DNA sequence: ATCGTACTGAAACAGTCGTTTCAGTGGAGG
DNA sequence: CCTCCACTGAAACGACTGTTTCAGTACGAT
């Protein structure tokens, strides 16, 4: 019966969104989601195993977004992705994402392995699919720039909460692309 | 005699650049720099006090860069900043910066307070000084975009190490600005 | 009824953490 | 010489960490 396992993972995910991953600890987590450290270790093998599944879930959430954003040219995809990034209800997920990103840069081992590099590739691939001719050097530069703008604006937004200014910045660069 | 204090801070800073701030611990740090937890606490009051000074130093390092990058139009400043960001010898400092950035988003209290928001403002101010008329809405959008590109490309670079691709992306947007 | 297997509560284990207590150094000023 | 004071080594404190040990409980199959 992995119902309980899935349920606990879902609750642990919600808890991680609220409290962050950096100082996640089994005892407080278990207490908050009505379980025990013993059970969490039994179900997930180790804390690292649990964290790995939490990160996988965070990545899965983003992949769902990226899939929904498909279709149309680069401008449409950027618009769709940005409106998702700027939505207040995704703020917690995105700070969690940034946490995993920065952590994977300083500690290449552990559950975070390759998290940063993987998400770069995930996103670039989706952007490439939105380009008519994605195999040219110019196209690669174009989508790298698009990714940089989205993420740079996200960093800004997460720190300042200024939706208007950051959205204006993202929009301003899309006008350059063809409006398919 | 604060010679010793400055010396220890300098060494602790070097240690933090190598090992990151997230799981910084007094005993290993003290052992590595030829001191003791007792002395570190005596000199800096608490671990938080030490971390605060380390972050202040990281910020100071960036302010030096930003000051050197001054002069010229937005394109020149971007070029100067990017060449600094892309330099391999600054990789450690920048991952440390990102670590502090993400940490300050999830734990608003503690030594990290406002670290993210502060650095956004630091950078935007320098970019504003590079604009001929910085008080218009269009100028604000323009420099927000410039900041986003620099930081987004930096995120990409830190994860992939692909200097060529990220540099091309940054350069591609500068061509739009006037080459003062 | 008996076995086996999946699960779980309570407690302990060994370790690390930041910080404090206590007992000293060493050297400058009176 | 004595005192004061900035400084430091050693050890302990209490709290917390992930994980393990042990002793069960519940339940389905034989």
PDB file of C-alpha atoms in Angstrom, chain A residues 13 55-70 81 84-85 93-94 97 115 117-127 129 151:
ATOM      1  CA  UNK A  13       6.357  18.609  -0.422  1.00  0.00           C
ATOM      2  CA  UNK A  55      13.336  17.714  -5.873  1.00  0.00           C
ATOM      3  CA  UNK A  56      12.017  15.340  -8.501  1.00  0.00           C
ATOM      4  CA  UNK A  57       8.541  16.562  -7.697  1.00  0.00           C
ATOM      5  CA  UNK A  58       9.638  20.184  -8.015  1.00  0.00           C
ATOM      6  CA  UNK A  59      11.167  19.424 -11.393  1.00  0.00           C
ATOM      7  CA  UNK A  60       8.033  17.563 -12.466  1.00  0.00           C
ATOM      8  CA  UNK A  61       5.944  20.608 -11.577  1.00  0.00           C
ATOM      9  CA  UNK A  62       8.115  22.706 -13.856  1.00  0.00           C
ATOM     10  CA  UNK A  63       7.980  20.188 -16.665  1.00  0.00           C
ATOM     11  CA  UNK A  64       4.196  20.337 -16.572  1.00  0.00           C
ATOM     12  CA  UNK A  65       4.439  24.093 -16.974  1.00  0.00           C
ATOM     13  CA  UNK A  66       6.907  23.842 -19.803  1.00  0.00           C
ATOM     14  CA  UNK A  67       4.719  21.359 -21.602  1.00  0.00           C
ATOM     15  CA  UNK A  68       1.674  23.596 -21.285  1.00  0.00           C
ATOM     16  CA  UNK A  69       3.660  26.539 -22.590  1.00  0.00           C
ATOM     17  CA  UNK A  70       4.468  24.748 -25.822  1.00  0.00           C
ATOM     18  CA  UNK A  81       6.262  30.894 -19.110  1.00  0.00           C
ATOM     19  CA  UNK A  84       3.406  31.348 -14.803  1.00  0.00           C
ATOM     20  CA  UNK A  85       6.632  32.518 -13.146  1.00  0.00           C
ATOM     21  CA  UNK A  93       7.904  26.625  -5.632  1.00  0.00           C
ATOM     22  CA  UNK A  94      10.284  28.991  -7.368  1.00  0.00           C
ATOM     23  CA  UNK A  97      13.790  25.785  -7.142  1.00  0.00           C
ATOM     24  CA  UNK A 115      19.872  19.822 -10.500  1.00  0.00           C
ATOM     25  CA  UNK A 117      22.399  21.823 -15.138  1.00  0.00           C
ATOM     26  CA  UNK A 118      19.344  19.654 -15.682  1.00  0.00           C
ATOM     27  CA  UNK A 119      16.886  22.511 -15.379  1.00  0.00           C
ATOM     28  CA  UNK A 120      18.904  24.633 -17.792  1.00  0.00           C
ATOM     29  CA  UNK A 121      18.646  21.845 -20.325  1.00  0.00           C
ATOM     30  CA  UNK A 122      14.952  21.273 -19.674  1.00  0.00           C
ATOM     31  CA  UNK A 123      14.149  24.886 -20.375  1.00  0.00           C
ATOM     32  CA  UNK A 124      16.447  25.325 -23.352  1.00  0.00           C
ATOM     33  CA  UNK A 125      14.915  22.317 -25.020  1.00  0.00           C
ATOM     34  CA  UNK A 126      11.412  23.743 -24.797  1.00  0.00           C
ATOM     35  CA  UNK A 127      12.609  27.093 -26.118  1.00  0.00           C
ATOM     36  CA  UNK A 129      11.142  23.648 -29.985  1.00  0.00           C
ATOM     37  CA  UNK A 151      15.445  33.720 -15.050  1.00  0.00           C
TER      38      UNK A 151
END
